[in-house]
Short mmCIF file of C-alpha atoms and ligand atoms in Angstrom, two decimals:
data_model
loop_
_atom_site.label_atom_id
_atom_site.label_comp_id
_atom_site.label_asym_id
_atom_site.label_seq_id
_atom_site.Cartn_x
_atom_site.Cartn_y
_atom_site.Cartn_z
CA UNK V 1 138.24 107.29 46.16
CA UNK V 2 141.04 105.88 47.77
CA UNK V 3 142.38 109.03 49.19
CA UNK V 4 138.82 109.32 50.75
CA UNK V 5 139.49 105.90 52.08
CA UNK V 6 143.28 106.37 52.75
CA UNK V 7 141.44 109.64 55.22
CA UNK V 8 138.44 107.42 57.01
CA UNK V 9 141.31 105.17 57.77
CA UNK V 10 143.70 107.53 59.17
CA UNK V 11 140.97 109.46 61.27
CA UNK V 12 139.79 106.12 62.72
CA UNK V 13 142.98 105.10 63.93
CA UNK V 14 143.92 108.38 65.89
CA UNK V 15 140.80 108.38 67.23
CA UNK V 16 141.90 105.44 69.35
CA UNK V 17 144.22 107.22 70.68
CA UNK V 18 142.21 109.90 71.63
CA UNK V 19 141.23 110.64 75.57
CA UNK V 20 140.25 114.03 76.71
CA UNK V 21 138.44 117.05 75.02
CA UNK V 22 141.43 118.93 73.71
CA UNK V 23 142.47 116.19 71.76
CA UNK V 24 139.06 115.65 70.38
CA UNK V 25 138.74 119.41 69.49
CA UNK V 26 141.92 118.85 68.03
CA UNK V 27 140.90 115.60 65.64
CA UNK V 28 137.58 117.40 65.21
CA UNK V 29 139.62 120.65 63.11
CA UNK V 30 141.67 118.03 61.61
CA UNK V 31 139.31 115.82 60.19
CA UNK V 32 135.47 117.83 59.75
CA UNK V 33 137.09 121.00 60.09
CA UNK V 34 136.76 123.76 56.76
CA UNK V 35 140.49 123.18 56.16
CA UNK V 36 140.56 119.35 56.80
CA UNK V 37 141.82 116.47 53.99
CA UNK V 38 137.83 116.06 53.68
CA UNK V 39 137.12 119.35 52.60
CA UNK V 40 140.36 119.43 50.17
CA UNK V 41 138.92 116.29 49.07
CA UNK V 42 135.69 117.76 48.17
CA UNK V 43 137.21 120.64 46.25
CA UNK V 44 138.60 117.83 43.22
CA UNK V 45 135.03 117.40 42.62
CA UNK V 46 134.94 120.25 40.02
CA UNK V 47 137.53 118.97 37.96
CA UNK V 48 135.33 114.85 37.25
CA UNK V 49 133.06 114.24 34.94
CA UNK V 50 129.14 114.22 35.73
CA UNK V 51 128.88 110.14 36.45
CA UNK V 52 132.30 110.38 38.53
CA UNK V 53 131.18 113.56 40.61
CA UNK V 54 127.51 111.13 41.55
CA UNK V 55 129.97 107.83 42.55
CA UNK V 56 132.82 110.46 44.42
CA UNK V 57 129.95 112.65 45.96
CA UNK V 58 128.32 109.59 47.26
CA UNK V 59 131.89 107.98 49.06
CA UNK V 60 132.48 111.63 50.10
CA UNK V 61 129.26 111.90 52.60
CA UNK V 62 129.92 108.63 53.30
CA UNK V 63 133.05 109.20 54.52
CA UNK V 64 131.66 112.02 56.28
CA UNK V 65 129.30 110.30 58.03
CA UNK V 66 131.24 108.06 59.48
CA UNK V 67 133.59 110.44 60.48
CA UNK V 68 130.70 112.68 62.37
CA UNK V 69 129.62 109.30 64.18
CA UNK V 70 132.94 108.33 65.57
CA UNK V 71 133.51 111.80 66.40
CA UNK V 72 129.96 111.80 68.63
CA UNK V 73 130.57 108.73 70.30
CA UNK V 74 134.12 109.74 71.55
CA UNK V 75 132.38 112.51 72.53
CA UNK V 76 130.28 110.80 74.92
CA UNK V 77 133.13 108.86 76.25
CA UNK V 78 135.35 111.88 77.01
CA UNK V 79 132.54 113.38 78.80
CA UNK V 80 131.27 110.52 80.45
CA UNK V 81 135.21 110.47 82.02
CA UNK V 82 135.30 113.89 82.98
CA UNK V 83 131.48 113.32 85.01
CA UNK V 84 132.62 110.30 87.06
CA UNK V 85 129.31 109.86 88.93
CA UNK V 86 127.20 109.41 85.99
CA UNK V 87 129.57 105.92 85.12
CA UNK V 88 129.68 105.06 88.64
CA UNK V 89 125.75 105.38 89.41
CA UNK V 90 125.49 102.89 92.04
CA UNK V 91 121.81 101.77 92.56
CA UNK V 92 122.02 100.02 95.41
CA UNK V 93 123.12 103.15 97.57
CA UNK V 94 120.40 104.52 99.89
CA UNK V 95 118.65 107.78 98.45
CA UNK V 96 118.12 111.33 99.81
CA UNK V 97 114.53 111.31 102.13
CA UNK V 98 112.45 112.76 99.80
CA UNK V 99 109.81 114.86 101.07
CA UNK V 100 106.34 113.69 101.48
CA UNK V 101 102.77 115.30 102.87
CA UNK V 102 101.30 113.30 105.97
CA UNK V 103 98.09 113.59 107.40
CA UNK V 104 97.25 116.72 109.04
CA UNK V 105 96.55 117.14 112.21
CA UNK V 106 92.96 117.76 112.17
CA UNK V 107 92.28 114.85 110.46
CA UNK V 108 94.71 113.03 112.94
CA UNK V 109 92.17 113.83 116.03
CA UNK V 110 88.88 113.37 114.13
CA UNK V 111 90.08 110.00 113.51
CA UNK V 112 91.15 109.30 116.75
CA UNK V 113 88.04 110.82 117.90
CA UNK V 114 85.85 108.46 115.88
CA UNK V 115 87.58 105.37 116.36
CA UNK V 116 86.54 106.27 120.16
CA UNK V 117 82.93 106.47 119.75
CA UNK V 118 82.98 103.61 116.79
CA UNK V 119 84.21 101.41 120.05
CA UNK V 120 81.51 102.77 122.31
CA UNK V 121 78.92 101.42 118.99
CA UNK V 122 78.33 105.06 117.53
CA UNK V 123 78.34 104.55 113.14
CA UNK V 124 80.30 107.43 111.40
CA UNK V 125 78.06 109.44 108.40
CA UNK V 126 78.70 112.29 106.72
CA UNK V 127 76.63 115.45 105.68
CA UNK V 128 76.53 118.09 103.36
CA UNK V 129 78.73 121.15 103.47
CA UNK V 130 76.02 122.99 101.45
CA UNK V 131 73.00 122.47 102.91
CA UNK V 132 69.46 123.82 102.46
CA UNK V 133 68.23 126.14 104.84
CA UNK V 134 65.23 123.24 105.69
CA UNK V 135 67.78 121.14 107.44
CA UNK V 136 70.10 123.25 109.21
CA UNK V 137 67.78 125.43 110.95
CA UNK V 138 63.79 124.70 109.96
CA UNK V 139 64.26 120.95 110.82
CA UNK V 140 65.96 121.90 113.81
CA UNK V 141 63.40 124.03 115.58
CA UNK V 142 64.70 127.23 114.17
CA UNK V 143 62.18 128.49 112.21
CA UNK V 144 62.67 131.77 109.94
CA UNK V 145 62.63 134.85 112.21
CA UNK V 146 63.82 133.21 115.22
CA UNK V 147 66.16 134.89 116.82
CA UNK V 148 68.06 132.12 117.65
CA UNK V 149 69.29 132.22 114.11
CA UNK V 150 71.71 134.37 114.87
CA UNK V 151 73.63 131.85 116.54
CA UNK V 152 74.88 131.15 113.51
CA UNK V 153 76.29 133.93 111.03
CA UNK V 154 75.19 132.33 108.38
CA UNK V 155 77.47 132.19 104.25
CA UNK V 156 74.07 131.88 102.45
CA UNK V 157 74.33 130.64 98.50
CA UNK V 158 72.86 132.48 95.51
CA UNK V 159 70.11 130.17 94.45
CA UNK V 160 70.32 131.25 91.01
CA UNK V 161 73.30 128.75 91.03
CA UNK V 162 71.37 126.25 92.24
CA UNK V 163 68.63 124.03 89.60
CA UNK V 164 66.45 123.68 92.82
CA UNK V 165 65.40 126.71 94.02
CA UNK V 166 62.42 126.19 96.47
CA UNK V 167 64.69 125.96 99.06
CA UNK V 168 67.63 128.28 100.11
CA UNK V 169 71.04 127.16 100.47
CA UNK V 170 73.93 127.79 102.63
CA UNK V 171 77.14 126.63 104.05
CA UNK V 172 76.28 124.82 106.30
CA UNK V 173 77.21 126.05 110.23
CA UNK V 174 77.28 123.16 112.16
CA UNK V 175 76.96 118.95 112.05
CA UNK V 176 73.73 118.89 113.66
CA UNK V 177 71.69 118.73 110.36
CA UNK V 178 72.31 115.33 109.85
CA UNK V 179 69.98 114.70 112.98
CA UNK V 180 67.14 115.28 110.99
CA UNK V 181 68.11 113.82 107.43
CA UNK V 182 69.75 110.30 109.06
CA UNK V 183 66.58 110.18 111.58
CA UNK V 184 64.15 110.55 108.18
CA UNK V 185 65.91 107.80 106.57
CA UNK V 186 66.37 105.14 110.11
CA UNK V 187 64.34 103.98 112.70
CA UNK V 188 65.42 103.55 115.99
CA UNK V 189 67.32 102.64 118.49
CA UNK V 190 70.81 104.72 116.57
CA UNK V 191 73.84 105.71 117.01
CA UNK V 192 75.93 108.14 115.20
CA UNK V 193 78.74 110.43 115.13
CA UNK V 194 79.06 113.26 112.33
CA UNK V 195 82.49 115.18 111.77
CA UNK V 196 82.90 117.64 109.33
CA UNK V 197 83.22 121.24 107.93
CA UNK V 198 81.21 124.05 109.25
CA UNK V 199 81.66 127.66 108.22
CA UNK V 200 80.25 130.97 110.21
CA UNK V 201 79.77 134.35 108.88
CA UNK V 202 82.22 135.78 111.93
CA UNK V 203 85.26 137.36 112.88
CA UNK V 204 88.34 135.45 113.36
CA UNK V 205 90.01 135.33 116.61
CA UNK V 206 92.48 133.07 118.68
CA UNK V 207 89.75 130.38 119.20
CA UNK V 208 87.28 131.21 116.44
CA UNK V 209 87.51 130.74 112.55
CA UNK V 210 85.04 131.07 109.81
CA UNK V 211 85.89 127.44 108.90
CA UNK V 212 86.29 124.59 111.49
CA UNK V 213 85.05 121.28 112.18
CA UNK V 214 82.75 119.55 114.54
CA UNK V 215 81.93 116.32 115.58
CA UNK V 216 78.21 115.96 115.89
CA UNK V 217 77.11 112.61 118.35
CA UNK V 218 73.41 111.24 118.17
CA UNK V 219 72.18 108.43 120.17
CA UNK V 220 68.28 107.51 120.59
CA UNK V 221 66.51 104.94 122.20
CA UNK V 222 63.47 104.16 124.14
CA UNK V 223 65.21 105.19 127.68
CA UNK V 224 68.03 107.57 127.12
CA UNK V 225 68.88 109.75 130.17
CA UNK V 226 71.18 112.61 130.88
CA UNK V 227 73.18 110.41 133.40
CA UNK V 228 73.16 108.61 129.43
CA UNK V 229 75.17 111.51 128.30
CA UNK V 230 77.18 112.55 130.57
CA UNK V 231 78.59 108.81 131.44
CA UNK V 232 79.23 108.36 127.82
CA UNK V 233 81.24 111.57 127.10
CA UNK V 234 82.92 111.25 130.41
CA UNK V 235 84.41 107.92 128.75
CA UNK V 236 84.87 109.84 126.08
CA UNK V 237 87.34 112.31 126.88
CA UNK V 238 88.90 109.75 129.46
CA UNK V 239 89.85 107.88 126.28
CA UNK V 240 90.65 110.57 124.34
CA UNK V 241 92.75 112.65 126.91
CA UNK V 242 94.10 109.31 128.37
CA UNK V 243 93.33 111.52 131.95
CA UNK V 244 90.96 110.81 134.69
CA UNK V 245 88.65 114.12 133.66
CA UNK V 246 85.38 115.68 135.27
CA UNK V 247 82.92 117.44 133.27
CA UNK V 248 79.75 119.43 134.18
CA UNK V 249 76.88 120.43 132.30
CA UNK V 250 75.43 124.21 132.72
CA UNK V 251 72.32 125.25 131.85
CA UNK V 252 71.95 126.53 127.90
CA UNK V 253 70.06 127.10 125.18
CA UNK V 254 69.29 125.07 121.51
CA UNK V 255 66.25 125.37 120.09
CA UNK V 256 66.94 121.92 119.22
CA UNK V 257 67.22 120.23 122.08
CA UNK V 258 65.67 120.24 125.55
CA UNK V 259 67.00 120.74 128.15
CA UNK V 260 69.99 121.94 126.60
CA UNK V 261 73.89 122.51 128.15
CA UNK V 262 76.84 123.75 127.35
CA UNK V 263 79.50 120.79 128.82
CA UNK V 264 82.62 121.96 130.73
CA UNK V 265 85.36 119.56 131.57
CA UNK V 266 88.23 120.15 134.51
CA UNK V 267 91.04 121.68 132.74
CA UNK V 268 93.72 119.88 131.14
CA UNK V 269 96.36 121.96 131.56
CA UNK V 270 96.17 122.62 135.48
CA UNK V 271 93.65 120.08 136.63
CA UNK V 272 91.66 122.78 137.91
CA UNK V 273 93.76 124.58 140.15
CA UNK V 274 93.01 127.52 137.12
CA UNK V 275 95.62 129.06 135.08
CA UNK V 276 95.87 130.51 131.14
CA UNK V 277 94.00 128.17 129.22
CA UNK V 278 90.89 127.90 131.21
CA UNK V 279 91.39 131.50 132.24
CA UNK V 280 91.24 131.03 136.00
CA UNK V 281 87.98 129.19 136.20
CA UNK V 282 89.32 125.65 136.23
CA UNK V 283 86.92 124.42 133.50
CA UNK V 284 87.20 124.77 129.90
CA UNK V 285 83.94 124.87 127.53
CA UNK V 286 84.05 121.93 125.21
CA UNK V 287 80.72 121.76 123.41
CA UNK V 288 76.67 122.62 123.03
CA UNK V 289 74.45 119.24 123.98
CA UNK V 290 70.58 118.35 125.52
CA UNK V 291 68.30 115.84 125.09
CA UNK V 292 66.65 115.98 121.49
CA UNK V 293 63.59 118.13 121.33
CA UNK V 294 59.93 116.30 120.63
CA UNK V 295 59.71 119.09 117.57
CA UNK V 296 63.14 117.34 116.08
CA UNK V 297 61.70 113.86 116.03
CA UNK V 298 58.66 114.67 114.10
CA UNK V 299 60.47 117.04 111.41
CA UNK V 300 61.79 113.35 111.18
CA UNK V 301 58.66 111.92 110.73
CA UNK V 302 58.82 110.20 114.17
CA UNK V 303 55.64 110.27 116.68
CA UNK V 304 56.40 112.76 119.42
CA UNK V 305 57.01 111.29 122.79
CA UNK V 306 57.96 107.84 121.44
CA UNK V 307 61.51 108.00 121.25
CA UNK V 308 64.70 109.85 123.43
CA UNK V 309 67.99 110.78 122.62
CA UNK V 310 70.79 112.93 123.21
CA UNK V 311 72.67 114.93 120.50
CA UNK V 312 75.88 117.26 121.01
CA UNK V 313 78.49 118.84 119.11
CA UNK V 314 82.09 119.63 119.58
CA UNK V 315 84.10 121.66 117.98
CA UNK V 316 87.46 119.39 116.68
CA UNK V 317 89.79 122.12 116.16
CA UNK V 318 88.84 123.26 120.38
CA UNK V 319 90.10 119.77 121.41
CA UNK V 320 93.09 119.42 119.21
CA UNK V 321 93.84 122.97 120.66
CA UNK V 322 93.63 121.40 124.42
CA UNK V 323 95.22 117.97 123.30
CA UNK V 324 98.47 119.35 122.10
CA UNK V 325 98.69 123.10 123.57
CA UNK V 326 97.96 125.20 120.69
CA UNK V 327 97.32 128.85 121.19
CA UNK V 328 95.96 130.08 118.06
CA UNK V 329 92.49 128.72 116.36
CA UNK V 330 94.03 130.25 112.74
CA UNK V 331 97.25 128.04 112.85
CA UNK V 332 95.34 125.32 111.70
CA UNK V 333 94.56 126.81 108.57
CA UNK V 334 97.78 128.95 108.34
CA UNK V 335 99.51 126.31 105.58
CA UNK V 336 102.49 127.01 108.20
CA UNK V 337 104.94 123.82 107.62
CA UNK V 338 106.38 124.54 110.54
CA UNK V 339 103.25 123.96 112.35
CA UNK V 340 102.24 121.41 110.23
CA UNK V 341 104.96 118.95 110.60
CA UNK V 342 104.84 119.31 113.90
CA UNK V 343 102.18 116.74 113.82
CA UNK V 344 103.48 114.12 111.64
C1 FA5 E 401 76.28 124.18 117.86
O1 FA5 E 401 76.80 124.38 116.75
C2 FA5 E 401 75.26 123.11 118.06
N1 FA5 E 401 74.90 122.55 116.79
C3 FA5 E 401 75.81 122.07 119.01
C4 FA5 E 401 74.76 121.11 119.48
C5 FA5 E 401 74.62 119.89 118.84
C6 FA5 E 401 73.94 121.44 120.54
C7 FA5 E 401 73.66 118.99 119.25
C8 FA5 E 401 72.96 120.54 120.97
C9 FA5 E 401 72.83 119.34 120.34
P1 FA5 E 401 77.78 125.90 119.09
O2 FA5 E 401 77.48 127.05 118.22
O3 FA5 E 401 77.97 126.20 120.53
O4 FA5 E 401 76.69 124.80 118.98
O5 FA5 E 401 79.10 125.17 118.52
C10 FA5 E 401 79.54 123.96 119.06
C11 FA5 E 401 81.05 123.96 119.14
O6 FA5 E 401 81.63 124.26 117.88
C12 FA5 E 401 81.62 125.04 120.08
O7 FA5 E 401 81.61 124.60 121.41
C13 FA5 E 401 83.02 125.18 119.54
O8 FA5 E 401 83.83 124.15 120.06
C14 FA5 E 401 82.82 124.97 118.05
N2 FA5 E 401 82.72 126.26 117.35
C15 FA5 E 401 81.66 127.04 117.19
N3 FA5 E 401 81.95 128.14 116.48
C16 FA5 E 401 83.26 128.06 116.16
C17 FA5 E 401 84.17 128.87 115.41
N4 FA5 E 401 83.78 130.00 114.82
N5 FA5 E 401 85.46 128.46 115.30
C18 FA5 E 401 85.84 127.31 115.89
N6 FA5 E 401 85.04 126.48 116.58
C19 FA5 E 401 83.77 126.85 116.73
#
């Protein structure tokens, strides 16, 4: 017993005076090492008698013990000293920027786009992506067969998916179905403004995608006019392009509305002298509009010829595209950082 005390004792003592990892590998053989005093010690176990081999076995891992817990804490401390910056962790030192998302930048200009109209007293709602094929053509004027359906290449759902199937469903390809379902639901005089998704069975191109967003506007009232119209998106893009602009409306056709234009304003870029972006014409095409058709107020529920209004939609990607020069529809999409951040 005492030599296994005279050996704790020993070991304990040059520990102190141990400081880097050789001499710890060097205590380590010394003291828990198969040829160490400890292991001698064990070996003059055979020789005792039953009731001293329980009392010497017991002092022996013990001993042990202690000897494997000093040797683990010096071995923190040695390799604390050999890391330096883990002692010296300074919290009060300014950290690497870490990276973080931002808003993109479609979300950016329908934002800006709706604070606009909020300030002119348009109310932002939201529709459906999947819609039923009631509101986004049927409500609108566009009854099954008509060939202005194929306006809009249409994603159509598999009703079987779907608990309600008396109506078909579909993706739905532009804002304008909320018309019909906030008109069912509020009387007049309103205002709103409807951004969102809008997906089209088509071909991608520089200026087309089969997902985008538009920014449906509604506004109806006893005496709404087209001088209405055009003096409020004139403000509008005024605001938004924070530019004296011109815009013109050309004849069109929605079933929905009546009459019905397509709405040009003076290019951005060049003023209207013509160049690249509005392809030498001076104007650039910005979105479909008219006065709401009779037929849409009473799929509403409204009495014809009691109410006027105005509706239009613009596509958001289009103006983001004129806002900040950028060529390519698809980039928006593209989960390019390099594009991205451009925006932050
Ligand atoms: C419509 O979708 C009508 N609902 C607009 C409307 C609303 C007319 C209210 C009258 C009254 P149009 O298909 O032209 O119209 O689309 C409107 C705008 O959406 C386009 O001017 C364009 O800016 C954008 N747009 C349409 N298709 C795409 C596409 N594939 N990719 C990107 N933008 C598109």
């Amino acid at each position: 017993m005492d030599t296994l005390k005279d050996i704790a004792a020993k070991a304990r003592k040059e520990m102190q005076l141990v400081t880097t990892a050789d001499e710890l590998e060097v205590w380590r053989v010394k003291y828990l090492g198969r040829k160490s005093a400890l292991s001698s010690a064990s070996k003059q176990m055979k020789d005792m008698t039953a009731t001293q081999r329980v009392a010497y076995g017991k002092t022996l891992n013990e001993t042990k013990q202690e000897l494997e817990d000093i040797f683990s804490a010096k071995e923190l401390e040695v390799s604390v000293a050999m890391h330096p910056i883990e002692r010296s962790l300074d919290v009060s030192l300014p950290f690497g920027r870490k990276a973080i998302g931002h808003q993109h930048i479609i979300s950016t200009v329908q934002r800006r786009m709706a604070a606009i109209f909020n300030a002119m007293g348009f109310s932002v709602q939201e529709g459906f992506e999947v819609e039923s094929e009631h509101y986004n053509f049927d409500a609108l004027n566009i009854p099954a067969a008509h060939p202005a359906r194929d306006m809009w290449d249409t994603f159509w759902l598999d009703n079987r998916v779907l608990s309600d199937a008396s109506d078909k469903y579909l993706l739905r390809t532009h804002t304008s179905p909320m018309q019909v379902r906030y008109m069912e639901a509020h009387n007049p005089p309103l205002r709103i403004i409807v951004p969102g998704k809008c997906y089209r069975y088509e071909a991608t191109d520089a200026s087309h995608e089969t997902q985008f967003h538009q920014l449906e506007g509604l506004l109806v009232d006893q005496h709404v006019s087209v001088a209405n119209f055009k003096a409020i998106l004139e403000e509008f893009f005024k605001r938004f392009f924070q530019k004296d602009l011109t815009i013109r409306l050309r004849p069109s056709y929605f079933p929905f509305t009546e009459p019905s234009f397509e709405v040009d304003i003076r290019c951005v870029k060049c003023g209207g002298k013509g160049c690249g972006v509005c392809k030498q014409t001076g104007w650039l095409e910005i979105m479909g509009a008219g006065m709401v058709h009779q037929n849409v107020f009473e799929f509403a529920g409204m009495v014809r010829g009691e109410w006027q209004g105005f509706a239009f939609g613009m596509g958001i990607e289009r103006i983001a595209m004129l806002k900040y020069n950028i060529g390519d529809i698809r980039l928006f999409h593209s989960g390019d950082l390099r594009f991205i951040r451009q925006f932050r």
